[in-house]
PDB file of C-alpha atoms in Angstrom:
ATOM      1  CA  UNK A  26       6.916 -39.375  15.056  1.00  0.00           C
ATOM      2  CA  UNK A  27       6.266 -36.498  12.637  1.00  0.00           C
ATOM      3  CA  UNK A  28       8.924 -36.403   9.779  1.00  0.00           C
ATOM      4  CA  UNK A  29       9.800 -32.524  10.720  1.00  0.00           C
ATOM      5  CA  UNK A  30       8.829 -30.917  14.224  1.00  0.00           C
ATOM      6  CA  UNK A  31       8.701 -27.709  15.073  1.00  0.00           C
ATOM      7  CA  UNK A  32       7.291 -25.902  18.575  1.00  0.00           C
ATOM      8  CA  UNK A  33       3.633 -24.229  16.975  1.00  0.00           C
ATOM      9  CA  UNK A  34       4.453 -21.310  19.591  1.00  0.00           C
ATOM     10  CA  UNK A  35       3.018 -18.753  19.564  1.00  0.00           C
ATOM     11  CA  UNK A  36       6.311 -16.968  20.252  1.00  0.00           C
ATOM     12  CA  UNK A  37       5.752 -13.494  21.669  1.00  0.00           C
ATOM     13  CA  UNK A  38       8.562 -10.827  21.651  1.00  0.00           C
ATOM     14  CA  UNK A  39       9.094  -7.302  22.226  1.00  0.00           C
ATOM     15  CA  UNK A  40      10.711  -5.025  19.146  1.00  0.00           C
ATOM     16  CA  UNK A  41      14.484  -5.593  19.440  1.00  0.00           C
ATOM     17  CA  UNK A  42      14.418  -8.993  20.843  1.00  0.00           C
ATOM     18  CA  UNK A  43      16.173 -11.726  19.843  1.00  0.00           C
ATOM     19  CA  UNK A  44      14.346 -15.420  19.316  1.00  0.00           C
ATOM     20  CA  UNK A  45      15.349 -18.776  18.008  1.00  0.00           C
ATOM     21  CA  UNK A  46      13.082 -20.935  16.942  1.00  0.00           C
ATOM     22  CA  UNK A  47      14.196 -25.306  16.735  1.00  0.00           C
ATOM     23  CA  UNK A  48      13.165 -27.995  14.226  1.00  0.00           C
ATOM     24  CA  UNK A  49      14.077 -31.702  14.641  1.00  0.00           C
ATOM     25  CA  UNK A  50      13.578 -34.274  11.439  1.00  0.00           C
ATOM     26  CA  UNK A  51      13.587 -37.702  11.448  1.00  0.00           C
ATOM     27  CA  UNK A  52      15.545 -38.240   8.332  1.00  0.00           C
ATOM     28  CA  UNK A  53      18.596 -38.875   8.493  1.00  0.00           C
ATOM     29  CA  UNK A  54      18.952 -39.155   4.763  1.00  0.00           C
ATOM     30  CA  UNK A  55      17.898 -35.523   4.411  1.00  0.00           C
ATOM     31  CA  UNK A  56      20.216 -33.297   3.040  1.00  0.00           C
ATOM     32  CA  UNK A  57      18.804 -30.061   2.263  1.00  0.00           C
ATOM     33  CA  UNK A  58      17.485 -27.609   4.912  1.00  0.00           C
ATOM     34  CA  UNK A  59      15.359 -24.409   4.468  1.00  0.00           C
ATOM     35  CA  UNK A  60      13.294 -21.671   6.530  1.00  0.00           C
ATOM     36  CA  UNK A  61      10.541 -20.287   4.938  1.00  0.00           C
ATOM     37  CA  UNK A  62       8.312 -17.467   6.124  1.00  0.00           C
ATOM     38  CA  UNK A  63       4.466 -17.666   5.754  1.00  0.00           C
ATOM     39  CA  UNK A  64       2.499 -14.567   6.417  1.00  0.00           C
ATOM     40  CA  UNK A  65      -1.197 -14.961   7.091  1.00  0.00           C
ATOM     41  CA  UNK A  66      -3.281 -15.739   3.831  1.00  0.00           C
ATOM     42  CA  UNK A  67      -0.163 -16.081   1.681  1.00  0.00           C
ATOM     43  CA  UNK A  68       1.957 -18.307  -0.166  1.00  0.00           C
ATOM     44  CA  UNK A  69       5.335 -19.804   2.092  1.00  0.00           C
ATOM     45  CA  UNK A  70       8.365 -17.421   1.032  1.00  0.00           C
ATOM     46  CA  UNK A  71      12.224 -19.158   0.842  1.00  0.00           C
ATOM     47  CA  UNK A  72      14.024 -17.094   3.871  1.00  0.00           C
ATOM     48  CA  UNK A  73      17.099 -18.998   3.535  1.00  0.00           C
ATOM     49  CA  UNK A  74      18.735 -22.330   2.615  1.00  0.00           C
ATOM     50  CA  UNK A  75      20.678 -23.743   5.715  1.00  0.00           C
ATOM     51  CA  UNK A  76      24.316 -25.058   5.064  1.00  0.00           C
ATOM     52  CA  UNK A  77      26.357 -27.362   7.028  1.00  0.00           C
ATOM     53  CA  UNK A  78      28.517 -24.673   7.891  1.00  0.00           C
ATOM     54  CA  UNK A  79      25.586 -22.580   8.958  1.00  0.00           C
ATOM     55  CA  UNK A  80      24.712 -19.613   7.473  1.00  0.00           C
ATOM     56  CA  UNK A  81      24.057 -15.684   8.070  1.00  0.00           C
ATOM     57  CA  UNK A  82      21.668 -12.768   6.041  1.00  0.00           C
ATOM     58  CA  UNK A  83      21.599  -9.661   7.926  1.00  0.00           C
ATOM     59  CA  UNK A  84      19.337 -10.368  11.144  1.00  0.00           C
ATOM     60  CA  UNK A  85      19.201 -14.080  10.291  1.00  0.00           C
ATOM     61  CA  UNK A  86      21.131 -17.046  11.175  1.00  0.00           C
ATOM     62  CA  UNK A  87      20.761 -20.299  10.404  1.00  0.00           C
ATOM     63  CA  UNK A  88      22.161 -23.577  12.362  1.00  0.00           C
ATOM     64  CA  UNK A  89      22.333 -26.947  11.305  1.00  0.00           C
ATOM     65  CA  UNK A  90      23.427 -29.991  13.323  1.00  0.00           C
ATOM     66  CA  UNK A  91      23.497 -33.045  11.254  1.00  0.00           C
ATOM     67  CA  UNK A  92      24.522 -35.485  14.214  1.00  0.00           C
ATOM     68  CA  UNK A  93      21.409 -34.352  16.694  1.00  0.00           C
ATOM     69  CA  UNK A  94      19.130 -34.179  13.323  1.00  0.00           C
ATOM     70  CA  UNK A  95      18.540 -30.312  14.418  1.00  0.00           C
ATOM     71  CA  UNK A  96      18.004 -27.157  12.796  1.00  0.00           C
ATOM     72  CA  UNK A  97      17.892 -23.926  14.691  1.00  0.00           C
ATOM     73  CA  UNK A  98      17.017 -19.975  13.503  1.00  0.00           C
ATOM     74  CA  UNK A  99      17.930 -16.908  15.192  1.00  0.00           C
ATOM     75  CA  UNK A 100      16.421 -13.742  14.512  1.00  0.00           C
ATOM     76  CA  UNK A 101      17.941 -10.717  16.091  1.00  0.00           C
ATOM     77  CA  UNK A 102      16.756  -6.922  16.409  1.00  0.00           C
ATOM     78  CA  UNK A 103      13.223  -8.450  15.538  1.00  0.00           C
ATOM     79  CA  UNK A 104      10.954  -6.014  13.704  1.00  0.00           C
ATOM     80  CA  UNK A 105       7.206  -5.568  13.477  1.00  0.00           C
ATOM     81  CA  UNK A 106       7.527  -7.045  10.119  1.00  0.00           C
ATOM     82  CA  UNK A 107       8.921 -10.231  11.483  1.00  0.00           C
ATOM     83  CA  UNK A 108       5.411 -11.565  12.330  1.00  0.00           C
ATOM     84  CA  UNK A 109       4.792 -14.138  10.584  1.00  0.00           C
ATOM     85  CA  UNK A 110       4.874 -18.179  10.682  1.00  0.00           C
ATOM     86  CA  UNK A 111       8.082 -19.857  10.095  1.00  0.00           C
ATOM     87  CA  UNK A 112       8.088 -22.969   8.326  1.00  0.00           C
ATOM     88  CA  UNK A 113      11.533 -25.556   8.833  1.00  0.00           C
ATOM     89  CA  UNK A 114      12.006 -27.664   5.259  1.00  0.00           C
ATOM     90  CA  UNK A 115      13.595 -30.751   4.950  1.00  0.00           C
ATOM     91  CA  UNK A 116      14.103 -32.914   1.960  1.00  0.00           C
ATOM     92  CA  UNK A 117      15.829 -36.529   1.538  1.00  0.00           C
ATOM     93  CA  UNK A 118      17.091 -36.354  -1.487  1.00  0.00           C
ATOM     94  CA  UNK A 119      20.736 -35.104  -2.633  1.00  0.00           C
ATOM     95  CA  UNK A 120      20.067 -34.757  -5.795  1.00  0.00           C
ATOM     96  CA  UNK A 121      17.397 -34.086  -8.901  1.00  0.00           C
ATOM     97  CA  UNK A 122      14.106 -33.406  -7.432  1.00  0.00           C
ATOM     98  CA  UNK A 123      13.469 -32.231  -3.999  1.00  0.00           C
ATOM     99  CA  UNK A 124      10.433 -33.629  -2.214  1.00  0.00           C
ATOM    100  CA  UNK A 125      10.240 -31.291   0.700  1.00  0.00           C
ATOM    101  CA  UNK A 126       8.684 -32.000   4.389  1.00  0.00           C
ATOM    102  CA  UNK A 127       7.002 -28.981   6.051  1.00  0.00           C
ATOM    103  CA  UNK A 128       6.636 -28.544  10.028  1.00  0.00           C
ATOM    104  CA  UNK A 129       3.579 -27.138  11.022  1.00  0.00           C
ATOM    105  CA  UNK A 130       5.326 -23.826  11.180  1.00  0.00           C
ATOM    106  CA  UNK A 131       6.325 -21.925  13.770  1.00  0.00           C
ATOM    107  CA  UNK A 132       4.189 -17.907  14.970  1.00  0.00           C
ATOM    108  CA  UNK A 133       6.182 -15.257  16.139  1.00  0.00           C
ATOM    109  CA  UNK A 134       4.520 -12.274  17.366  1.00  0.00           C
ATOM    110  CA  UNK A 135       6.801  -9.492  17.506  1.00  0.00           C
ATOM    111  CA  UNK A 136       4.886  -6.413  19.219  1.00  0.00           C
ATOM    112  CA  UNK A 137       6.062  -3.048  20.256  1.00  0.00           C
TER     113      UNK A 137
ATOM    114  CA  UNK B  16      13.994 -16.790  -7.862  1.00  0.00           C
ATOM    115  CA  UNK B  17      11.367 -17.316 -10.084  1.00  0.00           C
ATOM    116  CA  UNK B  18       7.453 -15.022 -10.812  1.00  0.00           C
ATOM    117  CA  UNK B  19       4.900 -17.758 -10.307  1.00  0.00           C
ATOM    118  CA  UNK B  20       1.004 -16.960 -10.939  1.00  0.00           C
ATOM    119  CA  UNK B  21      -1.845 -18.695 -10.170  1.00  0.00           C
ATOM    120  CA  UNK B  22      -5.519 -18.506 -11.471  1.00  0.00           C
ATOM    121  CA  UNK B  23      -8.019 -18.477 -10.155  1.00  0.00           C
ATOM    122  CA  UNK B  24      -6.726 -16.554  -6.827  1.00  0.00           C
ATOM    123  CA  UNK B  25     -10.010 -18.082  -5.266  1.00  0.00           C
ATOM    124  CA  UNK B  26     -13.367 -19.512  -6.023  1.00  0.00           C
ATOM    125  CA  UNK B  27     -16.229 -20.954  -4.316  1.00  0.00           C
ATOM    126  CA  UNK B  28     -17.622 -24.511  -5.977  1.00  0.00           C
ATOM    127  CA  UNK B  29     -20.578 -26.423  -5.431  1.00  0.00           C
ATOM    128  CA  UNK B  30     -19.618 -30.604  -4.452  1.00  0.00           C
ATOM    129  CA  UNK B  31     -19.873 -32.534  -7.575  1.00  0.00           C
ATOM    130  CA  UNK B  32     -18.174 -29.812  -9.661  1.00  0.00           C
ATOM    131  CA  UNK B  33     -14.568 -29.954 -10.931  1.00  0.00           C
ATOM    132  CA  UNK B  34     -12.356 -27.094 -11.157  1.00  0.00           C
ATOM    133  CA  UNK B  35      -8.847 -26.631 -12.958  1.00  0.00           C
ATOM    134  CA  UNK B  36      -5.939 -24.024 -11.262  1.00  0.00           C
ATOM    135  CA  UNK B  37      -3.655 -22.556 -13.964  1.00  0.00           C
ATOM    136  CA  UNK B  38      -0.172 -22.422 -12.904  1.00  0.00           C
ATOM    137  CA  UNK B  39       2.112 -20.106 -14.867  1.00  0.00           C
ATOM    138  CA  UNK B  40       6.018 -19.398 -14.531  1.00  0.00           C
ATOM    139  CA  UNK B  41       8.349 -16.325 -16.226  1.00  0.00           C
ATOM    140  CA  UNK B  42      11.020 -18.912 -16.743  1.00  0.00           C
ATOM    141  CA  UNK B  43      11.640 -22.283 -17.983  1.00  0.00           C
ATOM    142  CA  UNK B  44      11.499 -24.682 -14.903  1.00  0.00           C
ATOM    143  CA  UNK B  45      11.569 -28.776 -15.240  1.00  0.00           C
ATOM    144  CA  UNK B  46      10.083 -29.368 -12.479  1.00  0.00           C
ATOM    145  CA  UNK B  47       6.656 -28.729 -11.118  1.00  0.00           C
ATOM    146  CA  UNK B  48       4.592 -29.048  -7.753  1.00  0.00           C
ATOM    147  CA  UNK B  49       1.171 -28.816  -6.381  1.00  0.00           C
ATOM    148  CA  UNK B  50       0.694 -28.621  -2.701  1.00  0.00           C
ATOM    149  CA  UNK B  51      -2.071 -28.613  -0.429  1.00  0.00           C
ATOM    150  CA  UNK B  52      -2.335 -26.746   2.599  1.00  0.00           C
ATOM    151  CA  UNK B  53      -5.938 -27.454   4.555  1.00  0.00           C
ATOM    152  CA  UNK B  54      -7.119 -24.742   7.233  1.00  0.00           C
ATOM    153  CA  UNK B  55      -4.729 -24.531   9.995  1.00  0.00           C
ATOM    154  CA  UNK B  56      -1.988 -26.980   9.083  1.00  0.00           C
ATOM    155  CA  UNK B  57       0.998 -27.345   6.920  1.00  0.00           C
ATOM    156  CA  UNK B  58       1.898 -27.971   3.325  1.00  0.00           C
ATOM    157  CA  UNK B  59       1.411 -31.371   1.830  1.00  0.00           C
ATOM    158  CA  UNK B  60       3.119 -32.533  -1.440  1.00  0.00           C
ATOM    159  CA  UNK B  61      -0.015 -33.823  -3.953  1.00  0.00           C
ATOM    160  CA  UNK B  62       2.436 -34.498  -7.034  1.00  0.00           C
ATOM    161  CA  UNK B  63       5.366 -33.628  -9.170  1.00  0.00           C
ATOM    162  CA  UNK B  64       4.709 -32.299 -12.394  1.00  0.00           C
ATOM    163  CA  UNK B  65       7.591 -33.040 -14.846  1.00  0.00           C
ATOM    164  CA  UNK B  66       7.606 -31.769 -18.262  1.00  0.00           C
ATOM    165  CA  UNK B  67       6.708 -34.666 -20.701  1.00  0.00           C
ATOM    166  CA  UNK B  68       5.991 -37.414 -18.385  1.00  0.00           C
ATOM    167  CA  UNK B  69       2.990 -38.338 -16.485  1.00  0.00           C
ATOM    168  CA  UNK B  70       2.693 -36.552 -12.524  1.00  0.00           C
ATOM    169  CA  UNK B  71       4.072 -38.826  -9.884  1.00  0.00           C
ATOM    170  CA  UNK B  72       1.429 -38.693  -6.649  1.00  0.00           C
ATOM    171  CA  UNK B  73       2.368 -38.917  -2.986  1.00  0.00           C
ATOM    172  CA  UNK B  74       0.637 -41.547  -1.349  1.00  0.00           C
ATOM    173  CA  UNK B  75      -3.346 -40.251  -0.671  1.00  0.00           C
ATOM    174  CA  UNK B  76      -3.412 -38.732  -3.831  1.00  0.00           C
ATOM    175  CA  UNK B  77      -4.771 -39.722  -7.249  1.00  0.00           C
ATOM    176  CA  UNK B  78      -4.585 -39.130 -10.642  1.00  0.00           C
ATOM    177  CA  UNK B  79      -8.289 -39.732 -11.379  1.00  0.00           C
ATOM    178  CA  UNK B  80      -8.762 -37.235  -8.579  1.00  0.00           C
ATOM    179  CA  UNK B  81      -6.003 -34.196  -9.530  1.00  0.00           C
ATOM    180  CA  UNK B  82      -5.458 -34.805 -12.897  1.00  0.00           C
ATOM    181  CA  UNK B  83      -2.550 -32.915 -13.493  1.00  0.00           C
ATOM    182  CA  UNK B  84      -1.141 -31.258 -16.904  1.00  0.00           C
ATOM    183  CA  UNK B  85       2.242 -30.274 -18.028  1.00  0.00           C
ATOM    184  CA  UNK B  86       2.194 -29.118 -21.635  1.00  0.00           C
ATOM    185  CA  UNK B  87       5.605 -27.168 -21.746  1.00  0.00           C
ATOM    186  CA  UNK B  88       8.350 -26.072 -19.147  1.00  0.00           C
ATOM    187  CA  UNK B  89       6.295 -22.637 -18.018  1.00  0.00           C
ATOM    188  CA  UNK B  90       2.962 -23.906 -17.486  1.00  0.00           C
ATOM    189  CA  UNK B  91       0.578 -26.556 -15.663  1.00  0.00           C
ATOM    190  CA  UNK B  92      -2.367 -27.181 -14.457  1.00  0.00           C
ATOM    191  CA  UNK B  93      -4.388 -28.886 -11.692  1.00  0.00           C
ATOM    192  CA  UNK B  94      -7.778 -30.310 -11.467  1.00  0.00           C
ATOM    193  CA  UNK B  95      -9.364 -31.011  -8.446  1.00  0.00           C
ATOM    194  CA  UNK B  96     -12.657 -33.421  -9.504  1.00  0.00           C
ATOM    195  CA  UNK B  97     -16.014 -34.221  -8.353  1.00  0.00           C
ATOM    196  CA  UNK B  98     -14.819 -31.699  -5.176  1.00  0.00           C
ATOM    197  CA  UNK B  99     -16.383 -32.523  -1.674  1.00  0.00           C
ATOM    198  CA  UNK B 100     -16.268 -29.890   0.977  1.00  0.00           C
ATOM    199  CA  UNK B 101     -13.192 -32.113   2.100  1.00  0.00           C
ATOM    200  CA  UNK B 102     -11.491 -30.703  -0.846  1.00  0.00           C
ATOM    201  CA  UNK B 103     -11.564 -26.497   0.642  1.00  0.00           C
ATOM    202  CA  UNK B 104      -8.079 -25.896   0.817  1.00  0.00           C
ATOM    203  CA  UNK B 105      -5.548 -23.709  -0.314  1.00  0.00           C
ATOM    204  CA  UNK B 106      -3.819 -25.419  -3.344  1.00  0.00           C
ATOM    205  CA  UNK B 107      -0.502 -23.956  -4.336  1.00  0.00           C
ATOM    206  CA  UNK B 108       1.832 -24.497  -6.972  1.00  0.00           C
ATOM    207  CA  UNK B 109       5.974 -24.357  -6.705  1.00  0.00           C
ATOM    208  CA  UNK B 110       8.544 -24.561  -9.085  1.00  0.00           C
ATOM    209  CA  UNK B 111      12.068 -25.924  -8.665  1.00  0.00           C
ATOM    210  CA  UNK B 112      15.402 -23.459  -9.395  1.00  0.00           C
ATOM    211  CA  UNK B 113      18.943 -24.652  -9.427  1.00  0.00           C
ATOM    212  CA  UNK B 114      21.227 -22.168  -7.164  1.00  0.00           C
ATOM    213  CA  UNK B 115      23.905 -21.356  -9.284  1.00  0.00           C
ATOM    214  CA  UNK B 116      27.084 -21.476  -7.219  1.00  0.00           C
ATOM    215  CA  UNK B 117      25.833 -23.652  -3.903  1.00  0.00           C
ATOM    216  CA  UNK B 118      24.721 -26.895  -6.234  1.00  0.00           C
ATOM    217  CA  UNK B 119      21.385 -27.019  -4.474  1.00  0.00           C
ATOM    218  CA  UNK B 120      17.571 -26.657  -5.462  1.00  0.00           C
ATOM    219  CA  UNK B 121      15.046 -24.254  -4.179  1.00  0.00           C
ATOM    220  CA  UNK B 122      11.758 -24.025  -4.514  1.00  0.00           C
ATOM    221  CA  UNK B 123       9.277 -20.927  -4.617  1.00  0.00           C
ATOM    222  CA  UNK B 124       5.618 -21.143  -4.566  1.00  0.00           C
ATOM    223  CA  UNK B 125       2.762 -19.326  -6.031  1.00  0.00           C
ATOM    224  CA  UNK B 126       0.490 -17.094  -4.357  1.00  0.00           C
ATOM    225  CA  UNK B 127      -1.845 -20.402  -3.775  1.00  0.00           C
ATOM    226  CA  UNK B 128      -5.788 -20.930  -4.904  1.00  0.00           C
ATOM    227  CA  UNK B 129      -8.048 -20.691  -2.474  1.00  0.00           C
ATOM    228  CA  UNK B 130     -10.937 -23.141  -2.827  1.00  0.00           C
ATOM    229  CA  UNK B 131     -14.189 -22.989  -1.202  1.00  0.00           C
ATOM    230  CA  UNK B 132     -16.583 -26.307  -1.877  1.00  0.00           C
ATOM    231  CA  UNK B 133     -20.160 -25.429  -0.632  1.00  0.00           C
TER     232      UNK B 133
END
């Protein structure tokens, strides 16, 4: 079983749509959570840390549920912009240096 | 956040060769990373640079392979020797930032190296 899953998709949405995208890890131990965005030819960029409480920037929401190992992001209103790969983090360690676990990412396709 | 560059950007190498990636940061970070992200998949971890210690290396990886450098707190460097067209990849370096407030690390890449072995 691969330490951090994610569906490849590709996800295709209309402008305006919402989508959520999943992520199971295998850690238990883990204990810090992140989305990152990948556009095509670049380098990953943070899109947000995800608390135990879950979190919220603007279109973006972030889930976490530590019992089912599962981490969830919603985008709503998407934009043209929003195409891109979405990468789910993980890291087992709670403190000092993180080794982060990437999923194979995640495409959305957000089209007119 | 933190301004990360890279050099080269990209570069095409013959097998045999050796080439070493510059990593720079605008800010005093103590810890270091190199990833690897071959053609179509996801990032891999290839070591942690720390600051005055040798690089630790994730299991498939090897020092006398990516000899690694970490002179100061802004700067490192990467080798990737006696490269094999295995060894195309994008190779990326990251940097590690304390959130002030949340107690929690974050790490931001740079824009990545693009490596071509012919």
């Amino acid at each position: 079983r691969k330490e951090v899953e994610q569906d490849p998709g590709p996800f295709n949405v209309p402008e305006g749509a919402t989508v959520a995208f999943n992520c199971t890890y295998s850690n238990s131990a883990s204990q810090s959570f992140f989305w990152y965005r990948q556009d095509c030819r670049k380098e990953p960029k943070l899109l947000m840390s995800v608390y135990s409480s879950g979190n919220e920037d603007g279109r973006f929401t972030a889930q976490l549920n530590r019992a089912s190992q599962y981490i969830s992001l919603l985008i709503r209103d998407s934009k043209l912009s929003d195409s891109a790969t979405y990468l789910c983090v993980v890291n087992g360690m709670n403190t000092g240096f993180q080794k982060l676990v990437f999923g194979t990412g995640t495409r959305l396709l957000v089209s007119p | 956040s933190a301004v990360i560059s890279q050099k080269p950007s990209r570069d095409i190498c013959q097998r045999g060769t050796s080439l070493t990636i510059q990593c720079q940061v605008d800010s005093q970070v103590t810890m270091m990373f190199w990833y690897r992200q071959q053609p179509g998949q996801s990032l891999t971890l290839i070591a942690t640079a720390n600051q005055g210690s040798e690089a630790t290396y994730e299991s498939g990886f090897v020092i006398d392979k990516f000899p690694i450098s970490r002179p100061n707190l802004t700067f490192s460097t990467l080798t990737v020797s006696n490269m094999s067209p295995e060894d195309s990849s994008i190779y990326l370096c990251s940097v590690e930032v304390v959130r002030i407030g949340k107690s929690s690390y974050e790490q931001y890449f740079g824009p990545g190296t693009r490596l071509t072995v012919t």
